[in-house]
Amino acid sequence: MAKHFHVNTPLLESISMSKHVGTTVFLKMENSQPSGSFKIRGIGHLCQQRATQSKGVVCSSGGNAGMAAAYVARKMGLPATIVVPSSTPQLVVQRLKDQGATVKIVGKVWDDANGEALRLTETEGLTYVPPFDDPLLWQGHASIITEVAASLGPVVKPGAVLVSVGGGGLLCGVIQGLKDVGWTDVPIIAMETVGADCLNAAVKAGRVVTLDDITSEAKCLGAKTVCKKAFECTQSSELTIISELVTDQQALHAVETFLDEERVLVELACGASLAAVYSGLIRRLQDEGRLPTVLGPLLVIVCGGSSIDMKQLANLKHKLQT
Ligand code: PLV
């Protein structure tokens, strides 16, 4: 079997983003993974550890974890069942089917779909592939940071890392990676959209809370409850994690600006991170003294995502303007 399923993605310097933020910006292009997002790192690793003897995998997903599970299962010669909520766009359902997966649409949000995936694990004896809450996923995602460290070399260290947060798996992986390479003094800016803000709500409440509903259009950030580990990391003094929100409109504007300036189309979940650059949030954090005024290179994890094409972009524009 292959050593791993993900590829070593490009680390690109963005001149236009650097102009926006006033410091060098490096983009870790996870959109160029074979499954369209970073998810393949953790899910590939988890399946290699857990699914080699499996009769098939089942994954609950907002879309991208499912894309990764379907891709990995196909490469491993295993059947994949992907359970998605009804909010998942048809284009993702089709892309999952094109990967050879069986798709089940259950419930309104990811939490509902997850209930069905857990049920199938029990009744069908399938291997459960969680989208964000498992140490094996975090270990796999941590390779993002080890690759960045290898690309930057020993003398360059990021001033901060920008990540999007859904259920918190990517965040936990980035934390793990920063620890692995000894960059624990690098602050993380954890971005969510208003209405898919389970980490921010937990930070404000001082405990893990469950959102009533997901009202953001960034459905791939739409877990109602953040994983315990991600919340605990925000409470620990080992690393600095700054939890921030943008609106769907800001995330959409970021997706469009990124398309114009970098010629790359990513979904709204990723736009949440990019918006921190384009909306002036980084500069505000510097003004507030929460980030240093003289900031080292900003590392943006371009998490990617398959829930987007020109038609979907137009739909989102229409929805978010009214
Ligand atoms: N998406 C998960 C969870 O959805 C999924 O099933 O695909 N950026 C993109 C493009 C994503 O797809 C996701 C997660 C994230 C960021 C956030 O990652 P997380 O969940 O590990 O914090 C409900």
mmCIF file of C-alpha atoms and ligand atoms in Angstrom:
data_model
loop_
_atom_site.group_PDB
_atom_site.id
_atom_site.type_symbol
_atom_site.label_atom_id
_atom_site.label_comp_id
_atom_site.label_asym_id
_atom_site.label_seq_id
_atom_site.Cartn_x
_atom_site.Cartn_y
_atom_site.Cartn_z
ATOM 1 C CA MET A 1 0.000 0.000 0.000
ATOM 2 C CA ALA A 2 1.114 3.602 -0.575
ATOM 3 C CA LYS A 3 3.029 5.197 2.294
ATOM 4 C CA HIS A 4 0.289 7.795 2.489
ATOM 5 C CA PHE A 5 -2.536 9.114 0.324
ATOM 6 C CA HIS A 6 -1.947 12.867 0.601
ATOM 7 C CA VAL A 7 0.559 14.873 -1.406
ATOM 8 C CA ASN A 8 3.154 17.361 -0.190
ATOM 9 C CA THR A 9 1.323 20.561 -1.133
ATOM 10 C CA PRO A 10 2.947 23.763 -2.434
ATOM 11 C CA LEU A 11 3.816 26.554 -0.027
ATOM 12 C CA LEU A 12 3.347 29.759 -1.994
ATOM 13 C CA GLU A 13 4.195 33.328 -1.098
ATOM 14 C CA SER A 14 1.292 35.631 -1.933
ATOM 15 C CA ILE A 15 2.353 39.118 -2.920
ATOM 16 C CA SER A 16 -1.211 40.455 -3.030
ATOM 17 C CA MET A 17 -2.167 39.049 0.377
ATOM 18 C CA SER A 18 1.113 40.320 1.804
ATOM 19 C CA LYS A 19 0.082 43.776 0.608
ATOM 20 C CA HIS A 20 -3.302 43.448 2.353
ATOM 21 C CA VAL A 21 -1.837 42.389 5.682
ATOM 22 C CA GLY A 22 1.486 44.255 5.703
ATOM 23 C CA THR A 23 3.644 41.180 6.312
ATOM 24 C CA THR A 24 4.748 38.234 4.183
ATOM 25 C CA VAL A 25 1.948 35.726 3.644
ATOM 26 C CA PHE A 26 2.596 32.059 2.890
ATOM 27 C CA LEU A 27 -0.233 29.916 1.562
ATOM 28 C CA LYS A 28 -0.240 26.175 2.293
ATOM 29 C CA MET A 29 -2.257 24.985 -0.687
ATOM 30 C CA GLU A 30 -4.307 22.132 0.770
ATOM 31 C CA ASN A 31 -6.881 22.744 -1.965
ATOM 32 C CA SER A 32 -4.481 20.838 -4.239
ATOM 33 C CA GLN A 33 -4.845 17.576 -2.321
ATOM 34 C CA PRO A 34 -6.322 14.747 -4.438
ATOM 35 C CA SER A 35 -9.600 14.900 -2.479
ATOM 36 C CA GLY A 36 -9.741 18.716 -2.651
ATOM 37 C CA SER A 37 -8.952 19.481 0.997
ATOM 38 C CA PHE A 38 -6.576 18.788 3.916
ATOM 39 C CA LYS A 39 -8.969 16.123 5.230
ATOM 40 C CA ILE A 40 -7.161 13.391 3.309
ATOM 41 C CA ARG A 41 -4.142 13.719 5.609
ATOM 42 C CA GLY A 42 -5.940 12.645 8.768
ATOM 43 C CA ILE A 43 -8.461 10.346 7.133
ATOM 44 C CA GLY A 44 -5.767 8.586 5.079
ATOM 45 C CA HIS A 45 -3.766 8.029 8.253
ATOM 46 C CA LEU A 46 -6.792 6.835 10.228
ATOM 47 C CA CYS A 47 -7.883 4.387 7.515
ATOM 48 C CA GLN A 48 -4.370 2.963 7.227
ATOM 49 C CA GLN A 49 -4.415 2.317 10.962
ATOM 50 C CA ARG A 50 -7.981 1.112 11.308
ATOM 51 C CA ALA A 51 -9.487 -0.034 8.026
ATOM 52 C CA THR A 52 -7.016 -2.490 6.483
ATOM 53 C CA GLN A 53 -9.128 -5.478 7.569
ATOM 54 C CA SER A 54 -12.401 -3.634 7.141
ATOM 55 C CA LYS A 55 -15.379 -4.694 5.039
ATOM 56 C CA GLY A 56 -16.096 -1.033 4.293
ATOM 57 C CA VAL A 57 -15.994 2.468 5.760
ATOM 58 C CA VAL A 58 -18.761 4.860 6.753
ATOM 59 C CA CYS A 59 -18.126 8.577 7.167
ATOM 60 C CA SER A 60 -20.456 11.370 8.253
ATOM 61 C CA SER A 61 -19.530 14.608 6.621
ATOM 62 C CA GLY A 62 -20.381 18.120 5.576
ATOM 63 C CA GLY A 63 -18.711 17.073 2.317
ATOM 64 C CA ASN A 64 -14.929 17.188 2.436
ATOM 65 C CA ALA A 65 -14.258 14.492 5.018
ATOM 66 C CA GLY A 66 -16.526 12.342 2.861
ATOM 67 C CA MET A 67 -14.536 13.196 -0.262
ATOM 68 C CA ALA A 68 -11.356 12.139 1.520
ATOM 69 C CA ALA A 69 -12.893 8.930 2.899
ATOM 70 C CA ALA A 70 -14.311 8.023 -0.528
ATOM 71 C CA TYR A 71 -10.961 8.645 -2.204
ATOM 72 C CA VAL A 72 -8.967 6.655 0.361
ATOM 73 C CA ALA A 73 -11.486 3.780 0.387
ATOM 74 C CA ARG A 74 -11.324 3.568 -3.422
ATOM 75 C CA LYS A 75 -7.535 3.393 -3.281
ATOM 76 C CA MET A 76 -7.741 0.711 -0.577
ATOM 77 C CA GLY A 77 -10.323 -1.265 -2.567
ATOM 78 C CA LEU A 78 -13.023 -0.809 0.086
ATOM 79 C CA PRO A 79 -16.648 0.262 -0.316
ATOM 80 C CA ALA A 80 -17.463 3.665 1.196
ATOM 81 C CA THR A 81 -20.766 4.955 2.511
ATOM 82 C CA ILE A 82 -20.858 8.703 3.049
ATOM 83 C CA VAL A 83 -23.689 10.187 5.111
ATOM 84 C CA VAL A 84 -24.298 13.883 4.485
ATOM 85 C CA PRO A 85 -26.995 16.300 5.673
ATOM 86 C CA SER A 86 -29.554 17.766 3.269
ATOM 87 C CA SER A 87 -27.657 21.080 3.324
ATOM 88 C CA THR A 88 -24.870 19.463 1.265
ATOM 89 C CA PRO A 89 -25.001 20.819 -2.306
ATOM 90 C CA GLN A 90 -25.887 18.436 -5.134
ATOM 91 C CA LEU A 91 -22.509 19.069 -6.723
ATOM 92 C CA VAL A 92 -20.781 17.435 -3.718
ATOM 93 C CA VAL A 93 -23.191 14.485 -3.744
ATOM 94 C CA GLN A 94 -22.274 13.964 -7.406
ATOM 95 C CA ARG A 95 -18.549 14.296 -6.712
ATOM 96 C CA LEU A 96 -18.848 11.701 -3.932
ATOM 97 C CA LYS A 97 -20.643 9.318 -6.297
ATOM 98 C CA ASP A 98 -17.947 9.930 -8.909
ATOM 99 C CA GLN A 99 -15.423 8.733 -6.282
ATOM 100 C CA GLY A 100 -17.405 5.488 -6.184
ATOM 101 C CA ALA A 101 -19.116 6.116 -2.825
ATOM 102 C CA THR A 102 -22.670 5.289 -1.797
ATOM 103 C CA VAL A 103 -24.235 8.523 -0.570
ATOM 104 C CA LYS A 104 -26.986 8.741 2.055
ATOM 105 C CA ILE A 105 -28.661 12.067 2.806
ATOM 106 C CA VAL A 106 -29.874 12.172 6.412
ATOM 107 C CA GLY A 107 -31.058 15.100 8.537
ATOM 108 C CA LYS A 108 -30.524 18.824 8.308
ATOM 109 C CA VAL A 109 -27.010 19.304 9.704
ATOM 110 C CA TRP A 110 -23.860 17.212 10.150
ATOM 111 C CA ASP A 111 -24.797 16.118 13.690
ATOM 112 C CA ASP A 112 -27.914 14.369 12.288
ATOM 113 C CA ALA A 113 -25.890 12.628 9.565
ATOM 114 C CA ASN A 114 -23.384 11.511 12.178
ATOM 115 C CA GLY A 115 -26.125 9.737 14.145
ATOM 116 C CA GLU A 116 -26.915 7.646 11.071
ATOM 117 C CA ALA A 117 -23.203 6.911 10.406
ATOM 118 C CA LEU A 118 -22.825 5.632 13.977
ATOM 119 C CA ARG A 119 -25.928 3.499 13.545
ATOM 120 C CA LEU A 120 -24.522 1.953 10.331
ATOM 121 C CA THR A 121 -21.255 1.251 12.137
ATOM 122 C CA GLU A 122 -23.224 -0.874 14.597
ATOM 123 C CA THR A 123 -25.717 -2.546 12.282
ATOM 124 C CA GLU A 124 -23.506 -3.114 9.206
ATOM 125 C CA GLY A 125 -20.166 -3.666 10.939
ATOM 126 C CA LEU A 126 -18.509 -0.868 8.946
ATOM 127 C CA THR A 127 -15.426 1.051 10.070
ATOM 128 C CA TYR A 128 -16.455 4.490 11.319
ATOM 129 C CA VAL A 129 -14.457 7.404 9.919
ATOM 130 C CA PRO A 130 -15.041 10.522 12.023
ATOM 131 C CA PRO A 131 -14.522 13.874 10.272
ATOM 132 C CA PHE A 132 -12.729 15.724 13.075
ATOM 133 C CA ASP A 133 -12.708 14.099 16.521
ATOM 134 C CA ASP A 134 -9.963 11.489 16.686
ATOM 135 C CA PRO A 135 -6.256 11.630 17.651
ATOM 136 C CA LEU A 136 -5.342 9.700 14.481
ATOM 137 C CA LEU A 137 -6.874 12.489 12.376
ATOM 138 C CA TRP A 138 -4.915 15.144 14.280
ATOM 139 C CA GLN A 139 -1.722 13.163 13.842
ATOM 140 C CA GLY A 140 -2.357 13.027 10.097
ATOM 141 C CA HIS A 141 -3.209 16.740 9.838
ATOM 142 C CA ALA A 142 -0.046 17.620 11.796
ATOM 143 C CA SER A 143 1.960 16.783 8.667
ATOM 144 C CA ILE A 144 0.815 20.159 7.262
ATOM 145 C CA ILE A 145 3.090 21.899 9.747
ATOM 146 C CA THR A 146 6.032 19.511 9.430
ATOM 147 C CA GLU A 147 5.936 20.082 5.668
ATOM 148 C CA VAL A 148 5.823 23.849 6.161
ATOM 149 C CA ALA A 149 8.800 23.678 8.527
ATOM 150 C CA ALA A 150 10.742 21.633 5.966
ATOM 151 C CA SER A 151 9.847 24.117 3.183
ATOM 152 C CA LEU A 152 10.727 27.227 5.200
ATOM 153 C CA GLY A 153 14.003 25.846 6.506
ATOM 154 C CA PRO A 154 15.529 26.344 9.945
ATOM 155 C CA VAL A 155 15.763 30.156 9.986
ATOM 156 C CA VAL A 156 12.187 31.130 9.063
ATOM 157 C CA LYS A 157 9.326 30.716 11.538
ATOM 158 C CA PRO A 158 5.722 31.869 11.017
ATOM 159 C CA GLY A 159 4.512 34.869 13.024
ATOM 160 C CA ALA A 160 1.033 33.324 13.231
ATOM 161 C CA VAL A 161 -1.050 30.537 11.661
ATOM 162 C CA LEU A 162 -4.530 31.041 10.288
ATOM 163 C CA VAL A 163 -6.964 28.080 10.284
ATOM 164 C CA SER A 164 -10.672 27.522 9.790
ATOM 165 C CA VAL A 165 -12.538 25.624 12.509
ATOM 166 C CA GLY A 166 -15.501 23.307 11.986
ATOM 167 C CA GLY A 167 -15.400 20.573 14.601
ATOM 168 C CA GLY A 168 -11.814 21.461 15.487
ATOM 169 C CA GLY A 169 -9.874 18.592 13.887
ATOM 170 C CA LEU A 170 -7.710 20.821 11.717
ATOM 171 C CA LEU A 171 -7.005 23.053 14.710
ATOM 172 C CA CYS A 172 -5.933 20.053 16.824
ATOM 173 C CA GLY A 173 -3.713 18.856 13.977
ATOM 174 C CA VAL A 174 -2.060 22.248 13.590
ATOM 175 C CA ILE A 175 -1.463 22.379 17.353
ATOM 176 C CA GLN A 176 0.077 18.912 17.225
ATOM 177 C CA GLY A 177 2.264 19.963 14.273
ATOM 178 C CA LEU A 178 3.444 23.152 15.985
ATOM 179 C CA LYS A 179 4.424 21.046 19.019
ATOM 180 C CA ASP A 180 6.190 18.501 16.802
ATOM 181 C CA VAL A 181 8.424 21.163 15.217
ATOM 182 C CA GLY A 182 8.930 23.200 18.408
ATOM 183 C CA TRP A 183 6.886 26.226 17.300
ATOM 184 C CA THR A 184 4.683 26.447 20.412
ATOM 185 C CA ASP A 185 5.243 30.217 20.607
ATOM 186 C CA VAL A 186 3.457 30.739 17.259
ATOM 187 C CA PRO A 187 -0.109 31.985 17.866
ATOM 188 C CA ILE A 188 -3.023 30.376 16.021
ATOM 189 C CA ILE A 189 -5.935 32.418 14.760
ATOM 190 C CA ALA A 190 -8.943 30.082 14.707
ATOM 191 C CA MET A 191 -11.592 31.335 12.287
ATOM 192 C CA GLU A 192 -15.293 30.526 12.115
ATOM 193 C CA THR A 193 -18.316 32.117 10.529
ATOM 194 C CA VAL A 194 -21.161 33.618 12.542
ATOM 195 C CA GLY A 195 -23.770 30.831 12.760
ATOM 196 C CA ALA A 196 -21.164 28.013 12.626
ATOM 197 C CA ASP A 197 -19.284 29.225 15.660
ATOM 198 C CA CYS A 198 -19.143 26.295 18.070
ATOM 199 C CA LEU A 199 -15.548 27.004 19.177
ATOM 200 C CA ASN A 200 -16.151 30.708 19.712
ATOM 201 C CA ALA A 201 -19.345 29.956 21.662
ATOM 202 C CA ALA A 202 -17.424 27.499 23.853
ATOM 203 C CA VAL A 203 -14.626 30.014 24.474
ATOM 204 C CA LYS A 204 -17.198 32.657 25.444
ATOM 205 C CA ALA A 205 -19.087 30.241 27.730
ATOM 206 C CA GLY A 206 -15.924 28.773 29.253
ATOM 207 C CA ARG A 207 -17.151 25.260 28.480
ATOM 208 C CA VAL A 208 -18.127 23.127 25.480
ATOM 209 C CA VAL A 209 -21.609 24.127 24.332
ATOM 210 C CA THR A 210 -23.932 22.861 21.609
ATOM 211 C CA LEU A 211 -25.324 25.390 19.155
ATOM 212 C CA ASP A 212 -29.107 25.319 18.591
ATOM 213 C CA ASP A 213 -28.676 25.358 14.824
ATOM 214 C CA ILE A 214 -26.230 26.040 12.024
ATOM 215 C CA THR A 215 -27.314 29.267 10.352
ATOM 216 C CA SER A 216 -24.137 29.970 8.361
ATOM 217 C CA GLU A 217 -23.857 28.982 4.707
ATOM 218 C CA ALA A 218 -20.379 27.627 5.454
ATOM 219 C CA LYS A 219 -21.884 24.186 6.016
ATOM 220 C CA CYS A 220 -18.493 22.481 6.202
ATOM 221 C CA LEU A 221 -17.841 24.450 9.375
ATOM 222 C CA GLY A 222 -21.248 23.355 10.614
ATOM 223 C CA ALA A 223 -20.655 21.085 13.585
ATOM 224 C CA LYS A 224 -22.917 22.097 16.468
ATOM 225 C CA THR A 225 -20.359 21.065 19.104
ATOM 226 C CA VAL A 226 -16.599 21.537 18.918
ATOM 227 C CA CYS A 227 -14.450 18.557 19.902
ATOM 228 C CA LYS A 228 -13.381 18.579 23.543
ATOM 229 C CA LYS A 229 -9.687 18.528 22.747
ATOM 230 C CA ALA A 230 -9.878 21.728 20.637
ATOM 231 C CA PHE A 231 -11.702 23.559 23.413
ATOM 232 C CA GLU A 232 -9.236 22.324 26.045
ATOM 233 C CA CYS A 233 -6.354 23.644 23.943
ATOM 234 C CA THR A 234 -7.899 27.134 24.021
ATOM 235 C CA GLN A 235 -7.864 26.938 27.827
ATOM 236 C CA SER A 236 -4.251 25.796 28.102
ATOM 237 C CA SER A 237 -1.319 28.178 28.397
ATOM 238 C CA GLU A 238 0.859 25.960 26.196
ATOM 239 C CA LEU A 239 -0.200 27.770 23.022
ATOM 240 C CA THR A 240 -2.015 30.992 22.151
ATOM 241 C CA ILE A 241 -5.270 30.423 20.279
ATOM 242 C CA ILE A 242 -7.266 33.459 19.216
ATOM 243 C CA SER A 243 -10.865 32.595 18.312
ATOM 244 C CA GLU A 244 -12.428 35.043 15.825
ATOM 245 C CA LEU A 245 -15.535 35.288 13.675
ATOM 246 C CA VAL A 246 -16.390 36.683 10.269
ATOM 247 C CA THR A 247 -19.771 36.954 8.596
ATOM 248 C CA ASP A 248 -20.758 34.764 5.655
ATOM 249 C CA GLN A 249 -20.616 37.910 3.519
ATOM 250 C CA GLN A 250 -16.996 38.520 4.535
ATOM 251 C CA ALA A 251 -16.117 34.864 3.855
ATOM 252 C CA LEU A 252 -17.783 35.052 0.444
ATOM 253 C CA HIS A 253 -15.995 38.287 -0.406
ATOM 254 C CA ALA A 254 -12.737 36.567 0.564
ATOM 255 C CA VAL A 255 -13.490 33.597 -1.715
ATOM 256 C CA GLU A 256 -14.073 36.019 -4.608
ATOM 257 C CA THR A 257 -10.975 38.091 -3.889
ATOM 258 C CA PHE A 258 -8.866 34.931 -3.608
ATOM 259 C CA LEU A 259 -10.233 33.744 -6.952
ATOM 260 C CA ASP A 260 -9.391 37.103 -8.559
ATOM 261 C CA GLU A 261 -5.955 37.508 -7.022
ATOM 262 C CA GLU A 262 -4.684 33.918 -6.680
ATOM 263 C CA ARG A 263 -6.795 32.305 -9.434
ATOM 264 C CA VAL A 264 -7.958 29.555 -7.072
ATOM 265 C CA LEU A 265 -11.557 28.720 -6.139
ATOM 266 C CA VAL A 266 -12.146 27.539 -2.557
ATOM 267 C CA GLU A 267 -15.329 27.069 -0.553
ATOM 268 C CA LEU A 268 -16.816 29.321 2.102
ATOM 269 C CA ALA A 269 -15.316 27.235 4.937
ATOM 270 C CA CYS A 270 -11.883 28.222 3.653
ATOM 271 C CA GLY A 271 -13.019 31.784 2.938
ATOM 272 C CA ALA A 272 -13.472 32.198 6.704
ATOM 273 C CA SER A 273 -9.690 32.045 7.111
ATOM 274 C CA LEU A 274 -8.925 34.140 4.053
ATOM 275 C CA ALA A 275 -11.325 36.813 5.300
ATOM 276 C CA ALA A 276 -9.043 37.421 8.276
ATOM 277 C CA VAL A 277 -6.553 38.836 5.793
ATOM 278 C CA TYR A 278 -8.919 40.699 3.446
ATOM 279 C CA SER A 279 -11.248 42.122 6.121
ATOM 280 C CA GLY A 280 -8.473 43.767 8.138
ATOM 281 C CA LEU A 281 -8.913 41.422 11.117
ATOM 282 C CA ILE A 282 -5.191 40.696 11.400
ATOM 283 C CA ARG A 283 -4.423 44.399 11.522
ATOM 284 C CA ARG A 284 -7.141 44.875 14.166
ATOM 285 C CA LEU A 285 -5.593 42.123 16.315
ATOM 286 C CA GLN A 286 -2.252 43.925 15.991
ATOM 287 C CA ASP A 287 -3.857 47.261 16.955
ATOM 288 C CA GLU A 288 -5.436 45.562 19.982
ATOM 289 C CA GLY A 289 -2.047 44.191 21.033
ATOM 290 C CA ARG A 290 -3.220 40.581 20.608
ATOM 291 C CA LEU A 291 -0.705 40.012 17.827
ATOM 292 C CA PRO A 292 2.734 41.667 17.670
ATOM 293 C CA THR A 293 2.927 44.904 15.661
ATOM 294 C CA VAL A 294 5.922 43.545 13.813
ATOM 295 C CA LEU A 295 4.555 40.193 12.768
ATOM 296 C CA GLY A 296 6.607 37.402 11.219
ATOM 297 C CA PRO A 297 5.282 35.648 8.112
ATOM 298 C CA LEU A 298 1.602 34.783 8.275
ATOM 299 C CA LEU A 299 0.915 31.139 7.425
ATOM 300 C CA VAL A 300 -2.518 30.632 5.905
ATOM 301 C CA ILE A 301 -3.804 27.067 5.700
ATOM 302 C CA VAL A 302 -5.797 27.115 2.455
ATOM 303 C CA CYS A 303 -8.012 24.226 3.536
ATOM 304 C CA GLY A 304 -9.769 24.074 0.128
ATOM 305 C CA GLY A 305 -13.086 22.245 -0.216
ATOM 306 C CA SER A 306 -15.197 20.700 -2.952
ATOM 307 C CA SER A 307 -18.522 22.419 -2.165
ATOM 308 C CA ILE A 308 -17.944 25.107 -4.755
ATOM 309 C CA ASP A 309 -18.180 25.779 -8.463
ATOM 310 C CA MET A 310 -19.192 28.888 -10.417
ATOM 311 C CA LYS A 311 -22.899 28.025 -10.115
ATOM 312 C CA GLN A 312 -22.642 27.482 -6.352
ATOM 313 C CA LEU A 313 -20.703 30.737 -6.045
ATOM 314 C CA ALA A 314 -23.507 32.563 -7.869
ATOM 315 C CA ASN A 315 -26.105 30.861 -5.602
ATOM 316 C CA LEU A 316 -24.248 31.956 -2.489
ATOM 317 C CA LYS A 317 -23.943 35.494 -3.812
ATOM 318 C CA HIS A 318 -27.665 35.598 -4.445
ATOM 319 C CA LYS A 319 -28.528 34.125 -1.016
ATOM 320 C CA LEU A 320 -26.186 36.363 0.945
ATOM 321 C CA GLN A 321 -27.155 39.594 -0.801
ATOM 322 C CA THR A 322 -30.827 39.256 0.103
HETATM 323 N N1 PLV B 1 -15.431 19.855 7.229
HETATM 324 C C1 PLV B 1 -15.934 18.619 7.797
HETATM 325 C C2 PLV B 1 -16.904 18.831 8.907
HETATM 326 O O1 PLV B 1 -18.126 19.341 8.470
HETATM 327 C C3 PLV B 1 -16.433 17.704 6.713
HETATM 328 O O2 PLV B 1 -17.174 16.792 6.992
HETATM 329 O O3 PLV B 1 -16.031 17.872 5.583
HETATM 330 N N2 PLV B 1 -12.221 23.616 5.864
HETATM 331 C C4 PLV B 1 -12.903 22.740 5.105
HETATM 332 C C5 PLV B 1 -12.881 22.920 3.629
HETATM 333 C C6 PLV B 1 -13.622 21.701 5.718
HETATM 334 O O4 PLV B 1 -14.300 20.834 4.975
HETATM 335 C C7 PLV B 1 -13.648 21.597 7.135
HETATM 336 C C8 PLV B 1 -14.380 20.503 7.849
HETATM 337 C C9 PLV B 1 -12.900 22.543 7.866
HETATM 338 C C10 PLV B 1 -12.209 23.531 7.202
HETATM 339 C C11 PLV B 1 -12.829 22.507 9.362
HETATM 340 O O5 PLV B 1 -12.196 21.375 9.798
HETATM 341 P P1 PLV B 1 -12.516 20.739 11.234
HETATM 342 O O6 PLV B 1 -13.880 20.186 11.188
HETATM 343 O O7 PLV B 1 -11.467 19.715 11.363
HETATM 344 O O8 PLV B 1 -12.400 21.852 12.193
HETATM 345 C C12 PLV B 1 -19.088 19.555 9.512
#
